[in-house]
Every structure is written in C-alpha cells, then in structure tokens.
C-alpha cells in the first residue's frame, strides 16, 4: 500500500490538492495589472469568464451540427448519384465494383435492404441474449441479493462493461465461433464461421451490463411502499416483482431495452471481426450476414478516391445509422417522460 | 395443558426446521401443504434461480474470456532462441551477405541436409530478422569479423510456438511445422542449442511482418499521445460547458435544447464520430491522416458529452448551501463557482474524466475511419507522424492469419487490459479517497 500511495502522490498533489480553479481570477488580475478590489475590473472579469464558458458550450453543441452537416452533405451527394428508392428498397448490395468512375462495370449496386436486415438480425440476437440476462440480473441484484453477493457481482458486471469491444471481437472469432461450429456439426447443423449467431451472442453479452445497470436504476426507483403493500397482502417476492414492480417500472425498462438496441445497432468492432462481409438477404442466424457498421468500415478503410459512390455509400449508411439511433434514443426519452408513473 | 405442549413442540420443531434440512419438515409435519402454495413457492424459487443464473452466466463468460486470453497470451512473453556457431567471414561481411552467414552456420549444424526444399525448410528455423541482428552485432563490435562465435538467435515464430507448446501436428491457422522441423528442433534441444528467454522484443518493437519481431511499444506510445491530445481538447471544453450549463445558463428553451443535444451525443455510435473526423478533419481541415493528432481530436469529440454529463452530476451533488454561504460573504458569481463549488466537485469530476479516458483508451472503431490502421513500425516522434493505438494494434493482429500473431494478439490484449485496470483503479482510488459525501 505504501508503494501505491507513493505512486499516486504525484497526481494527488497536482490534480486535487493544488486547487487550480482558485487561481483563475488571480491569473486574470495579474495579466491586466490592476488592484484586486477594483470593482469594474472584477465585473469585466465576470463577463469575460461567462462569455468564455458560453463559447465553450457553443463549441460543444457545434459537434452535433458538424456531424449532421458532414454526414448529411455526403449523403445528399450520394443520393444525387443513386436514387433514394434503390438504396432503401433494393435487395442487392455489391458496392465493391465501383472503385473508380472510369472502370469497367463501375456502377456498383447499392440496395441496402440486406445490410439493414443483417443489422436487424444481429441486434435481435444480441437483445435475445441481453434482455433476459440483463433484466434477471437487475432484478436479482436489486431484490434478492445480499450485501456480500452484491459486493462481488457488481464489480464483475462493471468489468464486463469496461472491456474494450475489440477484445470481445477477438473472443468471438478465436473462441466462440469454433465452439459454435463444432457444436453445430455435432447436432448436424452447418454453422458458418462468421455466423450472425456468433456476433449476436457476443454483442449480447457486451450489452448485458448496460441493460442491467439501466434497468436496475429503474427498478430501485419504484417506491418501496408499493412492493411492501403487495408483500403484506401475502404475495410472494416474485409475484410482487412480476405484478407490481415491473408494471410500475415498465416505461423505464422499455427505454432501457431501446437504448440497448441502439447500442447494438451502432456497435462496430464485434461485428467487424465476427460477422461477414457478403450481404446475404437472409434471416437465418446460422448464416453469415453483414451489418451497416461492417460495411462502413470495409468501404472506408484504406486509401480510396474520396468522391466515389463507394465511399459516399458509407456516409449514406452512416447517416441511416445516426438517424436510427437518434430515433431510438428520442423514443426512449419520450416513453420515460410520458408514461412514467409519479408516486410523490 | 396438552395444547400448550403441542404448541411448544411445534415451535421447537420450527426452530429445528430452520437449522436442518427440509427433510425434517417433510417427515414430521402433520399439516399437508396446499398444492397451490407449493406451486407458488416453486415459482418463487424458479424466479430467484433465474436471476442467479443470469449473473452466473455473465460471470462465467468473463471468467472464460480472461482465462482464454491469459492461456493463449501467456506464451507470447517468452521466445525460443537457437544457439548458432556463426563464423563472421570477412568476405561475406564486406559483401553484406549476412543471410549467407546465417545459412552457413545453420548448415554447419545439420550437414546431412542436402535437398533444396529441405534446406529452405531448415533456414526457416531462425527468424527472418537474423541477418539484421548479425549486422548490428558487427557494426557494434567490428573485431568480430573473421572470428567464430556462438550466438543466440531468435527462432521463427512457428518454431518458437512449436518449441513452447510441443505441438506435433500442423496447427489450424497456417503454421508450417513439418516432420523434419520437429526432428531438427528435438535435435537442437538435445544438444542444448535451444532455450526459452523472456521476450524483450515484444516490449521494445513496433509492428512487424514477422510475428517474432512484433511488439507493442509503438502502439502504446501512440495510444498515450492520442489520449494526451484527447484530454487536452475534451477536458477544458467539457468542464467549461458543464459549468456554464449548471451554474450560469438561464433556464430557457435554449439550454433545454443544448441539454438534449449533449445527452443525445453521448448515445451516438462511435463510428459516426469516425465519419465526422474523416469528412471534416481530414478532408476539410487537412489534418494529416492516421496521425495521433487527428485520432485524439476524434476521441475528444467522443468523450466530450461523457465528461459534460459527469461534471454536471458532480456539480449537482454540491449542496446549494455552499453557494449561498459564499455569495453571502461577498463572492461574485464566478468566485462562488471557481473558489467553492468547483473545488468540492473536483474529485467527482476527476473520477468521471478518468473513466471517460478509459473509454477512449479502448476505442477502436472511429480510429479505423481516419486511417490509424496503418502499419506503423517506428515510434511516432511528433503528433503528426503516423501512429497506431493499442486496441487498433489488437485488431490488426487479430485479422492476421499467421499462427504467431494469435498469441501476440492475446498478449497485446493483456497489455491493454492491464492499462484499463490501472486507469480504473486510479478512478476508484480518487473516488474512495477524496469524494465528499454530503
């Protein structure tokens, strides 16, 4: 412990003991070289600080504007080349041919339905794993678990949430895919090595702690008096949860699940490593599918001519992704706001 | 009297029941249980079990993940070396034909190998980097020329793995251990010409085409440079935004808009930030591609909303009485914030910032978009040099089909996870030690 203390003495001193915000105004007063008690200087300083903070805030907001602007303008350019209906209703996705404009067979086909379907399938599998695991874990931790059990179960789930997604991708490729394939062969199923099942399962495990912590917050926000009332009437703990707590927490849980879905839709590394590249129009989880994020990565990684249809298609996919997650987040927000029961 | 006795026995028995197994209850109980109560109790048990199993599955997954990475990455920290009787012939050294020197010394060990194909296999025993190493030896010590020395040379990655794991069959991911390789290795091992050494190359080198020479130093430095840029941009901006929103902003529709905006930004997929970096930073501003500068700038945007939210929470936790007291003593609004509120919120802010740094440290997807997947073998000297980060290095090695890179990937993940754990420990320490409970 002594070693650790010594190691942390530096950051401790500089970040926490040296109270840097104290010197903000003094620094200013030194630079303008006036006395501290000059009221007009102080007023000027106040205004300056406020203006600076406002500027920072505007800069932060600008980020959203930049995203919308950059992604939207490229998407707009893409749709001036490729009709909107082709993109959203076409069922064939093969952008790889359109590398240069003067190349033979340069017009790739950009029907994004298989890509979106793949995204949907992988996310569905992920939620099929994450929703029950996350919900049951949240219920167990908030209702049944004792203090000691919580004390080690919580950190485990926090570690699970903190592991970088590239590690999950590696695990999916190296460990889970061979296991699933061998298991499938044993019962006579042929599972592709880049199956949606592998990517979805690992992604589901990855989303589980997220869903769990969100729904645990919601469950513990339900007033205790409700469940006490139910228990006093002779209901068992599980009946109380199923018939009293969960209905009361339903909007929050639905929004937690929606946020989980939006997380899964936008997740990149697991699917880039574990899902396939070919856009198959299928709902079979044992086959290889591709997702929007995989396509964005494969279209944009490497040196390409920036203005080709191929790179612009990635921006169109990115825009749809952005729009989708935004929509899911807003729906989650609205559900919580509109349907939340107020008990105080 | 009898009734009282009965009651006391029942109480005693209920006590016994609590201590002992349910068999006691079943065999001594006179009261038959109702079917529906049994059903409800069973449902209760099932429900509780399901919750426990959910947590168990998550923990088992984590355990298998760590076990897997540890068991396959452990071997990457050692490498096999072969002791070669090298003759530094002055002719060959002058010609710079170090490859020939290596080949001669290997042939000296195995004089019976004559077939061309066999010979090629034989030369595959040592690392392809061996000629360079000999060249370095000679430039460091020119007196070596013309002498004969015993030199430890790293084995090639397949041989190294074979020696470490004693695999006899050909491995799944393109290893090339043939029967003759196996016999040579056994022969070398018998004559004490093979040894296992701590793999210093892994901590001293950058990426390499040869698995036995690939290391994590360059990507670690790249990671730290990127994170430094990221903190320098996101920290002041995020904290200032949070202070403005929490302490100074008038409550209007405009602030509501900003708040919703930032909350939404926190939920935007990370790859979208990569697209932003590609089209704005690279194409509009002309920031050098695949540099740590542009990587840090993209990651800064990624963690900006997280920092804003964490800082706002920390500021909200400071009770208003602190603010009132300071204002009552004549502090101006900025003095209230910078001299009092912010000081008390600082531990909370720091915890949030460090956790968001951990997130940025493990982020890969947006960096792929801005070209940080480049093959980087040299330590980046300035912020605009091509750089790569640790998670990206993991991704690159994971997509390399060569067998030698599998253990390197796992080892790089171990290094990455070690850094993550250290960062998180720092956050936990700050939270435990400094956070003020009101």
PDB file of N, CA and C in Angstrom, chain B residues 290-382:
ATOM      1  N   UNK B 290      -4.025   9.480 -40.325  1.00  0.00           N
ATOM      2  CA  UNK B 290      -3.502   8.454 -39.411  1.00  0.00           C
ATOM      3  C   UNK B 290      -2.487   8.986 -38.396  1.00  0.00           C
ATOM      4  N   UNK B 291      -2.545  10.286 -38.090  1.00  0.00           N
ATOM      5  CA  UNK B 291      -1.662  10.827 -37.054  1.00  0.00           C
ATOM      6  C   UNK B 291      -2.362  10.722 -35.701  1.00  0.00           C
ATOM      7  N   UNK B 292      -1.549  10.818 -34.629  1.00  0.00           N
ATOM      8  CA  UNK B 292      -2.178  10.764 -33.309  1.00  0.00           C
ATOM      9  C   UNK B 292      -2.979  12.033 -33.051  1.00  0.00           C
ATOM     10  N   UNK B 293      -2.638  13.120 -33.775  1.00  0.00           N
ATOM     11  CA  UNK B 293      -3.370  14.380 -33.617  1.00  0.00           C
ATOM     12  C   UNK B 293      -4.841  14.194 -33.977  1.00  0.00           C
ATOM     13  N   UNK B 294      -5.076  13.658 -35.177  1.00  0.00           N
ATOM     14  CA  UNK B 294      -6.463  13.525 -35.627  1.00  0.00           C
ATOM     15  C   UNK B 294      -7.182  12.462 -34.791  1.00  0.00           C
ATOM     16  N   UNK B 295      -6.450  11.421 -34.358  1.00  0.00           N
ATOM     17  CA  UNK B 295      -7.056  10.411 -33.501  1.00  0.00           C
ATOM     18  C   UNK B 295      -7.538  11.017 -32.194  1.00  0.00           C
ATOM     19  N   UNK B 296      -6.673  11.841 -31.590  1.00  0.00           N
ATOM     20  CA  UNK B 296      -7.046  12.489 -30.343  1.00  0.00           C
ATOM     21  C   UNK B 296      -8.220  13.427 -30.521  1.00  0.00           C
ATOM     22  N   UNK B 297      -8.245  14.128 -31.655  1.00  0.00           N
ATOM     23  CA  UNK B 297      -9.337  15.073 -31.900  1.00  0.00           C
ATOM     24  C   UNK B 297     -10.670  14.343 -32.032  1.00  0.00           C
ATOM     25  N   UNK B 298     -10.652  13.185 -32.702  1.00  0.00           N
ATOM     26  CA  UNK B 298     -11.895  12.418 -32.849  1.00  0.00           C
ATOM     27  C   UNK B 298     -12.335  11.856 -31.502  1.00  0.00           C
ATOM     28  N   UNK B 299     -11.378  11.299 -30.748  1.00  0.00           N
ATOM     29  CA  UNK B 299     -11.741  10.728 -29.447  1.00  0.00           C
ATOM     30  C   UNK B 299     -12.228  11.816 -28.489  1.00  0.00           C
ATOM     31  N   UNK B 300     -11.692  13.043 -28.658  1.00  0.00           N
ATOM     32  CA  UNK B 300     -12.141  14.149 -27.809  1.00  0.00           C
ATOM     33  C   UNK B 300     -13.631  14.401 -28.022  1.00  0.00           C
ATOM     34  N   UNK B 301     -14.044  14.394 -29.284  1.00  0.00           N
ATOM     35  CA  UNK B 301     -15.477  14.587 -29.546  1.00  0.00           C
ATOM     36  C   UNK B 301     -16.289  13.465 -28.927  1.00  0.00           C
ATOM     37  N   UNK B 302     -15.711  12.259 -28.964  1.00  0.00           N
ATOM     38  CA  UNK B 302     -16.417  11.089 -28.456  1.00  0.00           C
ATOM     39  C   UNK B 302     -16.663  11.184 -26.958  1.00  0.00           C
ATOM     40  N   UNK B 303     -15.648  11.640 -26.200  1.00  0.00           N
ATOM     41  CA  UNK B 303     -15.825  11.639 -24.744  1.00  0.00           C
ATOM     42  C   UNK B 303     -16.311  12.984 -24.210  1.00  0.00           C
ATOM     43  N   UNK B 304     -16.425  13.973 -25.083  1.00  0.00           N
ATOM     44  CA  UNK B 304     -16.893  15.291 -24.631  1.00  0.00           C
ATOM     45  C   UNK B 304     -18.242  15.211 -23.909  1.00  0.00           C
ATOM     46  N   UNK B 305     -19.278  14.604 -24.529  1.00  0.00           N
ATOM     47  CA  UNK B 305     -20.554  14.541 -23.809  1.00  0.00           C
ATOM     48  C   UNK B 305     -20.471  13.756 -22.508  1.00  0.00           C
ATOM     49  N   UNK B 306     -19.632  12.724 -22.482  1.00  0.00           N
ATOM     50  CA  UNK B 306     -19.499  11.937 -21.242  1.00  0.00           C
ATOM     51  C   UNK B 306     -18.930  12.812 -20.137  1.00  0.00           C
ATOM     52  N   UNK B 307     -17.913  13.607 -20.483  1.00  0.00           N
ATOM     53  CA  UNK B 307     -17.310  14.491 -19.481  1.00  0.00           C
ATOM     54  C   UNK B 307     -18.321  15.537 -19.021  1.00  0.00           C
ATOM     55  N   UNK B 308     -19.074  16.079 -19.976  1.00  0.00           N
ATOM     56  CA  UNK B 308     -20.073  17.097 -19.610  1.00  0.00           C
ATOM     57  C   UNK B 308     -21.066  16.516 -18.612  1.00  0.00           C
ATOM     58  N   UNK B 309     -21.568  15.313 -18.901  1.00  0.00           N
ATOM     59  CA  UNK B 309     -22.586  14.718 -18.036  1.00  0.00           C
ATOM     60  C   UNK B 309     -21.998  14.415 -16.650  1.00  0.00           C
ATOM     61  N   UNK B 310     -20.771  13.864 -16.630  1.00  0.00           N
ATOM     62  CA  UNK B 310     -20.146  13.536 -15.335  1.00  0.00           C
ATOM     63  C   UNK B 310     -19.912  14.794 -14.508  1.00  0.00           C
ATOM     64  N   UNK B 311     -19.427  15.864 -15.179  1.00  0.00           N
ATOM     65  CA  UNK B 311     -19.161  17.104 -14.459  1.00  0.00           C
ATOM     66  C   UNK B 311     -20.447  17.718 -13.922  1.00  0.00           C
ATOM     67  N   UNK B 312     -21.518  17.654 -14.731  1.00  0.00           N
ATOM     68  CA  UNK B 312     -22.787  18.208 -14.257  1.00  0.00           C
ATOM     69  C   UNK B 312     -23.277  17.459 -13.029  1.00  0.00           C
ATOM     70  N   UNK B 313     -23.146  16.123 -13.071  1.00  0.00           N
ATOM     71  CA  UNK B 313     -23.570  15.337 -11.909  1.00  0.00           C
ATOM     72  C   UNK B 313     -22.764  15.716 -10.676  1.00  0.00           C
ATOM     73  N   UNK B 314     -21.449  15.899 -10.855  1.00  0.00           N
ATOM     74  CA  UNK B 314     -20.603  16.250  -9.718  1.00  0.00           C
ATOM     75  C   UNK B 314     -20.974  17.623  -9.173  1.00  0.00           C
ATOM     76  N   UNK B 315     -21.282  18.566 -10.074  1.00  0.00           N
ATOM     77  CA  UNK B 315     -21.653  19.908  -9.625  1.00  0.00           C
ATOM     78  C   UNK B 315     -23.000  19.899  -8.920  1.00  0.00           C
ATOM     79  N   UNK B 316     -23.912  19.065  -9.446  1.00  0.00           N
ATOM     80  CA  UNK B 316     -25.237  18.989  -8.819  1.00  0.00           C
ATOM     81  C   UNK B 316     -25.152  18.419  -7.409  1.00  0.00           C
ATOM     82  N   UNK B 317     -24.154  17.573  -7.176  1.00  0.00           N
ATOM     83  CA  UNK B 317     -24.045  16.936  -5.865  1.00  0.00           C
ATOM     84  C   UNK B 317     -23.578  17.907  -4.785  1.00  0.00           C
ATOM     85  N   UNK B 318     -23.008  19.040  -5.187  1.00  0.00           N
ATOM     86  CA  UNK B 318     -22.572  20.027  -4.189  1.00  0.00           C
ATOM     87  C   UNK B 318     -23.814  20.762  -3.688  1.00  0.00           C
ATOM     88  N   UNK B 319     -24.044  20.747  -2.370  1.00  0.00           N
ATOM     89  CA  UNK B 319     -25.283  21.343  -1.869  1.00  0.00           C
ATOM     90  C   UNK B 319     -25.320  22.862  -2.080  1.00  0.00           C
ATOM     91  N   UNK B 320     -26.519  23.406  -2.300  1.00  0.00           N
ATOM     92  CA  UNK B 320     -26.625  24.840  -2.570  1.00  0.00           C
ATOM     93  C   UNK B 320     -26.170  25.705  -1.401  1.00  0.00           C
ATOM     94  N   UNK B 321     -26.165  25.137  -0.185  1.00  0.00           N
ATOM     95  CA  UNK B 321     -25.781  25.955   0.975  1.00  0.00           C
ATOM     96  C   UNK B 321     -24.360  26.493   0.828  1.00  0.00           C
ATOM     97  N   UNK B 322     -23.490  25.708   0.186  1.00  0.00           N
ATOM     98  CA  UNK B 322     -22.120  26.156  -0.049  1.00  0.00           C
ATOM     99  C   UNK B 322     -22.136  27.433  -0.893  1.00  0.00           C
ATOM    100  N   UNK B 323     -22.979  27.365  -1.953  1.00  0.00           N
ATOM    101  CA  UNK B 323     -23.052  28.524  -2.860  1.00  0.00           C
ATOM    102  C   UNK B 323     -23.608  29.746  -2.124  1.00  0.00           C
ATOM    103  N   UNK B 324     -24.677  29.517  -1.350  1.00  0.00           N
ATOM    104  CA  UNK B 324     -25.304  30.642  -0.645  1.00  0.00           C
ATOM    105  C   UNK B 324     -24.322  31.263   0.333  1.00  0.00           C
ATOM    106  N   UNK B 325     -23.612  30.406   1.058  1.00  0.00           N
ATOM    107  CA  UNK B 325     -22.676  30.918   2.068  1.00  0.00           C
ATOM    108  C   UNK B 325     -21.603  31.778   1.412  1.00  0.00           C
ATOM    109  N   UNK B 326     -21.059  31.283   0.298  1.00  0.00           N
ATOM    110  CA  UNK B 326     -20.006  32.038  -0.382  1.00  0.00           C
ATOM    111  C   UNK B 326     -20.548  33.358  -0.896  1.00  0.00           C
ATOM    112  N   UNK B 327     -21.759  33.303  -1.495  1.00  0.00           N
ATOM    113  CA  UNK B 327     -22.340  34.534  -2.030  1.00  0.00           C
ATOM    114  C   UNK B 327     -22.638  35.520  -0.906  1.00  0.00           C
ATOM    115  N   UNK B 328     -23.083  34.995   0.245  1.00  0.00           N
ATOM    116  CA  UNK B 328     -23.400  35.867   1.373  1.00  0.00           C
ATOM    117  C   UNK B 328     -22.162  36.572   1.904  1.00  0.00           C
ATOM    118  N   UNK B 329     -21.032  35.967   1.745  1.00  0.00           N
ATOM    119  CA  UNK B 329     -19.791  36.583   2.203  1.00  0.00           C
ATOM    120  C   UNK B 329     -19.194  37.513   1.155  1.00  0.00           C
ATOM    121  N   UNK B 330     -19.918  37.719   0.063  1.00  0.00           N
ATOM    122  CA  UNK B 330     -19.483  38.726  -0.895  1.00  0.00           C
ATOM    123  C   UNK B 330     -18.741  38.209  -2.096  1.00  0.00           C
ATOM    124  N   UNK B 331     -18.765  36.905  -2.310  1.00  0.00           N
ATOM    125  CA  UNK B 331     -18.102  36.389  -3.501  1.00  0.00           C
ATOM    126  C   UNK B 331     -18.953  36.673  -4.729  1.00  0.00           C
ATOM    127  N   UNK B 332     -18.290  37.020  -5.812  1.00  0.00           N
ATOM    128  CA  UNK B 332     -19.032  37.225  -7.061  1.00  0.00           C
ATOM    129  C   UNK B 332     -19.424  35.854  -7.611  1.00  0.00           C
ATOM    130  N   UNK B 333     -20.376  35.798  -8.562  1.00  0.00           N
ATOM    131  CA  UNK B 333     -20.822  34.500  -9.094  1.00  0.00           C
ATOM    132  C   UNK B 333     -19.676  33.622  -9.593  1.00  0.00           C
ATOM    133  N   UNK B 334     -18.711  34.200 -10.296  1.00  0.00           N
ATOM    134  CA  UNK B 334     -17.609  33.360 -10.761  1.00  0.00           C
ATOM    135  C   UNK B 334     -16.742  32.897  -9.602  1.00  0.00           C
ATOM    136  N   UNK B 335     -16.599  33.755  -8.597  1.00  0.00           N
ATOM    137  CA  UNK B 335     -15.809  33.339  -7.435  1.00  0.00           C
ATOM    138  C   UNK B 335     -16.499  32.199  -6.696  1.00  0.00           C
ATOM    139  N   UNK B 336     -17.837  32.290  -6.615  1.00  0.00           N
ATOM    140  CA  UNK B 336     -18.577  31.199  -5.972  1.00  0.00           C
ATOM    141  C   UNK B 336     -18.258  29.893  -6.676  1.00  0.00           C
ATOM    142  N   UNK B 337     -18.296  29.934  -8.001  1.00  0.00           N
ATOM    143  CA  UNK B 337     -18.099  28.694  -8.750  1.00  0.00           C
ATOM    144  C   UNK B 337     -16.662  28.224  -8.662  1.00  0.00           C
ATOM    145  N   UNK B 338     -15.725  29.123  -8.965  1.00  0.00           N
ATOM    146  CA  UNK B 338     -14.338  28.668  -9.096  1.00  0.00           C
ATOM    147  C   UNK B 338     -13.644  28.480  -7.751  1.00  0.00           C
ATOM    148  N   UNK B 339     -14.070  29.234  -6.735  1.00  0.00           N
ATOM    149  CA  UNK B 339     -13.409  29.097  -5.434  1.00  0.00           C
ATOM    150  C   UNK B 339     -14.069  28.073  -4.537  1.00  0.00           C
ATOM    151  N   UNK B 340     -15.334  27.748  -4.795  1.00  0.00           N
ATOM    152  CA  UNK B 340     -16.030  26.878  -3.847  1.00  0.00           C
ATOM    153  C   UNK B 340     -16.658  25.655  -4.502  1.00  0.00           C
ATOM    154  N   UNK B 341     -17.651  25.899  -5.381  1.00  0.00           N
ATOM    155  CA  UNK B 341     -18.379  24.758  -5.934  1.00  0.00           C
ATOM    156  C   UNK B 341     -17.449  23.809  -6.664  1.00  0.00           C
ATOM    157  N   UNK B 342     -16.631  24.373  -7.535  1.00  0.00           N
ATOM    158  CA  UNK B 342     -15.772  23.546  -8.380  1.00  0.00           C
ATOM    159  C   UNK B 342     -14.765  22.764  -7.545  1.00  0.00           C
ATOM    160  N   UNK B 343     -14.276  23.395  -6.481  1.00  0.00           N
ATOM    161  CA  UNK B 343     -13.299  22.721  -5.632  1.00  0.00           C
ATOM    162  C   UNK B 343     -13.916  21.476  -5.012  1.00  0.00           C
ATOM    163  N   UNK B 344     -15.186  21.632  -4.520  1.00  0.00           N
ATOM    164  CA  UNK B 344     -15.825  20.477  -3.902  1.00  0.00           C
ATOM    165  C   UNK B 344     -16.198  19.425  -4.931  1.00  0.00           C
ATOM    166  N   UNK B 345     -16.461  19.872  -6.155  1.00  0.00           N
ATOM    167  CA  UNK B 345     -16.882  18.915  -7.184  1.00  0.00           C
ATOM    168  C   UNK B 345     -15.697  18.234  -7.852  1.00  0.00           C
ATOM    169  N   UNK B 346     -14.500  18.744  -7.585  1.00  0.00           N
ATOM    170  CA  UNK B 346     -13.322  18.275  -8.326  1.00  0.00           C
ATOM    171  C   UNK B 346     -13.089  16.758  -8.271  1.00  0.00           C
ATOM    172  N   UNK B 347     -13.183  16.124  -7.085  1.00  0.00           N
ATOM    173  CA  UNK B 347     -12.980  14.664  -7.081  1.00  0.00           C
ATOM    174  C   UNK B 347     -13.963  13.934  -7.984  1.00  0.00           C
ATOM    175  N   UNK B 348     -15.225  14.343  -7.930  1.00  0.00           N
ATOM    176  CA  UNK B 348     -16.236  13.725  -8.787  1.00  0.00           C
ATOM    177  C   UNK B 348     -15.926  13.938 -10.255  1.00  0.00           C
ATOM    178  N   UNK B 349     -15.515  15.163 -10.590  1.00  0.00           N
ATOM    179  CA  UNK B 349     -15.173  15.471 -11.976  1.00  0.00           C
ATOM    180  C   UNK B 349     -14.019  14.608 -12.442  1.00  0.00           C
ATOM    181  N   UNK B 350     -12.997  14.507 -11.570  1.00  0.00           N
ATOM    182  CA  UNK B 350     -11.813  13.733 -11.940  1.00  0.00           C
ATOM    183  C   UNK B 350     -12.165  12.265 -12.172  1.00  0.00           C
ATOM    184  N   UNK B 351     -13.020  11.725 -11.289  1.00  0.00           N
ATOM    185  CA  UNK B 351     -13.429  10.335 -11.470  1.00  0.00           C
ATOM    186  C   UNK B 351     -14.103  10.153 -12.825  1.00  0.00           C
ATOM    187  N   UNK B 352     -15.036  11.051 -13.135  1.00  0.00           N
ATOM    188  CA  UNK B 352     -15.741  10.960 -14.411  1.00  0.00           C
ATOM    189  C   UNK B 352     -14.790  11.075 -15.591  1.00  0.00           C
ATOM    190  N   UNK B 353     -13.859  12.024 -15.497  1.00  0.00           N
ATOM    191  CA  UNK B 353     -12.921  12.243 -16.596  1.00  0.00           C
ATOM    192  C   UNK B 353     -12.039  11.014 -16.802  1.00  0.00           C
ATOM    193  N   UNK B 354     -11.568  10.449 -15.691  1.00  0.00           N
ATOM    194  CA  UNK B 354     -10.670   9.291 -15.824  1.00  0.00           C
ATOM    195  C   UNK B 354     -11.420   8.096 -16.408  1.00  0.00           C
ATOM    196  N   UNK B 355     -12.679   7.915 -16.000  1.00  0.00           N
ATOM    197  CA  UNK B 355     -13.451   6.811 -16.566  1.00  0.00           C
ATOM    198  C   UNK B 355     -13.685   7.020 -18.059  1.00  0.00           C
ATOM    199  N   UNK B 356     -13.921   8.285 -18.449  1.00  0.00           N
ATOM    200  CA  UNK B 356     -14.126   8.531 -19.878  1.00  0.00           C
ATOM    201  C   UNK B 356     -12.825   8.339 -20.650  1.00  0.00           C
ATOM    202  N   UNK B 357     -11.690   8.608 -19.990  1.00  0.00           N
ATOM    203  CA  UNK B 357     -10.401   8.347 -20.640  1.00  0.00           C
ATOM    204  C   UNK B 357     -10.232   6.847 -20.864  1.00  0.00           C
ATOM    205  N   UNK B 358     -10.661   6.053 -19.875  1.00  0.00           N
ATOM    206  CA  UNK B 358     -10.596   4.605 -20.046  1.00  0.00           C
ATOM    207  C   UNK B 358     -11.398   4.184 -21.264  1.00  0.00           C
ATOM    208  N   UNK B 359     -12.544   4.841 -21.450  1.00  0.00           N
ATOM    209  CA  UNK B 359     -13.357   4.511 -22.613  1.00  0.00           C
ATOM    210  C   UNK B 359     -12.624   4.865 -23.904  1.00  0.00           C
ATOM    211  N   UNK B 360     -12.017   6.048 -23.917  1.00  0.00           N
ATOM    212  CA  UNK B 360     -11.300   6.473 -25.120  1.00  0.00           C
ATOM    213  C   UNK B 360     -10.108   5.560 -25.385  1.00  0.00           C
ATOM    214  N   UNK B 361      -9.508   5.077 -24.319  1.00  0.00           N
ATOM    215  CA  UNK B 361      -8.332   4.215 -24.458  1.00  0.00           C
ATOM    216  C   UNK B 361      -8.677   2.910 -25.173  1.00  0.00           C
ATOM    217  N   UNK B 362      -9.878   2.407 -24.943  1.00  0.00           N
ATOM    218  CA  UNK B 362     -10.256   1.135 -25.546  1.00  0.00           C
ATOM    219  C   UNK B 362     -10.983   1.268 -26.862  1.00  0.00           C
ATOM    220  N   UNK B 363     -11.153   2.489 -27.341  1.00  0.00           N
ATOM    221  CA  UNK B 363     -11.971   2.712 -28.533  1.00  0.00           C
ATOM    222  C   UNK B 363     -11.201   2.378 -29.809  1.00  0.00           C
ATOM    223  N   UNK B 364     -11.859   1.701 -30.712  1.00  0.00           N
ATOM    224  CA  UNK B 364     -11.199   1.313 -31.955  1.00  0.00           C
ATOM    225  C   UNK B 364     -11.888   1.853 -33.191  1.00  0.00           C
ATOM    226  N   UNK B 365     -13.208   1.716 -33.237  1.00  0.00           N
ATOM    227  CA  UNK B 365     -13.950   1.920 -34.476  1.00  0.00           C
ATOM    228  C   UNK B 365     -13.694   3.280 -35.137  1.00  0.00           C
ATOM    229  N   UNK B 366     -13.787   4.409 -34.403  1.00  0.00           N
ATOM    230  CA  UNK B 366     -13.587   5.691 -35.094  1.00  0.00           C
ATOM    231  C   UNK B 366     -12.161   5.847 -35.612  1.00  0.00           C
ATOM    232  N   UNK B 367     -11.206   5.175 -34.966  1.00  0.00           N
ATOM    233  CA  UNK B 367      -9.818   5.314 -35.416  1.00  0.00           C
ATOM    234  C   UNK B 367      -9.588   4.571 -36.729  1.00  0.00           C
ATOM    235  N   UNK B 368     -10.408   3.538 -36.987  1.00  0.00           N
ATOM    236  CA  UNK B 368     -10.273   2.839 -38.265  1.00  0.00           C
ATOM    237  C   UNK B 368     -10.622   3.779 -39.411  1.00  0.00           C
ATOM    238  N   UNK B 369     -11.599   4.654 -39.159  1.00  0.00           N
ATOM    239  CA  UNK B 369     -12.080   5.541 -40.217  1.00  0.00           C
ATOM    240  C   UNK B 369     -11.038   6.567 -40.641  1.00  0.00           C
ATOM    241  N   UNK B 370     -10.204   6.986 -39.694  1.00  0.00           N
ATOM    242  CA  UNK B 370      -9.268   8.055 -40.012  1.00  0.00           C
ATOM    243  C   UNK B 370      -7.878   7.514 -40.282  1.00  0.00           C
ATOM    244  N   UNK B 371      -7.816   6.248 -40.657  1.00  0.00           N
ATOM    245  CA  UNK B 371      -6.578   5.688 -41.177  1.00  0.00           C
ATOM    246  C   UNK B 371      -5.551   5.338 -40.143  1.00  0.00           C
ATOM    247  N   UNK B 372      -5.959   5.118 -38.880  1.00  0.00           N
ATOM    248  CA  UNK B 372      -4.953   4.717 -37.891  1.00  0.00           C
ATOM    249  C   UNK B 372      -4.687   3.226 -37.945  1.00  0.00           C
ATOM    250  N   UNK B 373      -5.238   2.531 -38.957  1.00  0.00           N
ATOM    251  CA  UNK B 373      -4.951   1.105 -39.108  1.00  0.00           C
ATOM    252  C   UNK B 373      -3.656   0.890 -39.875  1.00  0.00           C
ATOM    253  N   UNK B 374      -2.904   1.961 -40.087  1.00  0.00           N
ATOM    254  CA  UNK B 374      -1.691   1.838 -40.884  1.00  0.00           C
ATOM    255  C   UNK B 374      -0.678   0.927 -40.202  1.00  0.00           C
ATOM    256  N   UNK B 375       0.222   0.387 -41.017  1.00  0.00           N
ATOM    257  CA  UNK B 375       1.313  -0.426 -40.490  1.00  0.00           C
ATOM    258  C   UNK B 375       2.376   0.525 -39.964  1.00  0.00           C
ATOM    259  N   UNK B 376       2.525   0.596 -38.649  1.00  0.00           N
ATOM    260  CA  UNK B 376       3.468   1.544 -38.062  1.00  0.00           C
ATOM    261  C   UNK B 376       4.556   0.771 -37.331  1.00  0.00           C
ATOM    262  N   UNK B 377       5.784   0.870 -37.812  1.00  0.00           N
ATOM    263  CA  UNK B 377       6.884   0.136 -37.196  1.00  0.00           C
ATOM    264  C   UNK B 377       7.789   1.043 -36.375  1.00  0.00           C
ATOM    265  N   UNK B 378       7.714   2.364 -36.611  1.00  0.00           N
ATOM    266  CA  UNK B 378       8.609   3.286 -35.912  1.00  0.00           C
ATOM    267  C   UNK B 378       7.844   4.111 -34.893  1.00  0.00           C
ATOM    268  N   UNK B 379       8.543   4.481 -33.843  1.00  0.00           N
ATOM    269  CA  UNK B 379       7.933   5.291 -32.787  1.00  0.00           C
ATOM    270  C   UNK B 379       7.589   6.665 -33.367  1.00  0.00           C
ATOM    271  N   UNK B 380       6.332   7.112 -33.236  1.00  0.00           N
ATOM    272  CA  UNK B 380       5.991   8.436 -33.750  1.00  0.00           C
ATOM    273  C   UNK B 380       6.709   9.522 -32.957  1.00  0.00           C
ATOM    274  N   UNK B 381       7.396  10.405 -33.664  1.00  0.00           N
ATOM    275  CA  UNK B 381       8.193  11.431 -32.973  1.00  0.00           C
ATOM    276  C   UNK B 381       7.378  12.685 -32.718  1.00  0.00           C
ATOM    277  N   UNK B 382       6.554  13.083 -33.670  1.00  0.00           N
ATOM    278  CA  UNK B 382       5.711  14.253 -33.473  1.00  0.00           C
ATOM    279  C   UNK B 382       4.257  13.816 -33.532  1.00  0.00           C
TER     280      UNK B 382
END
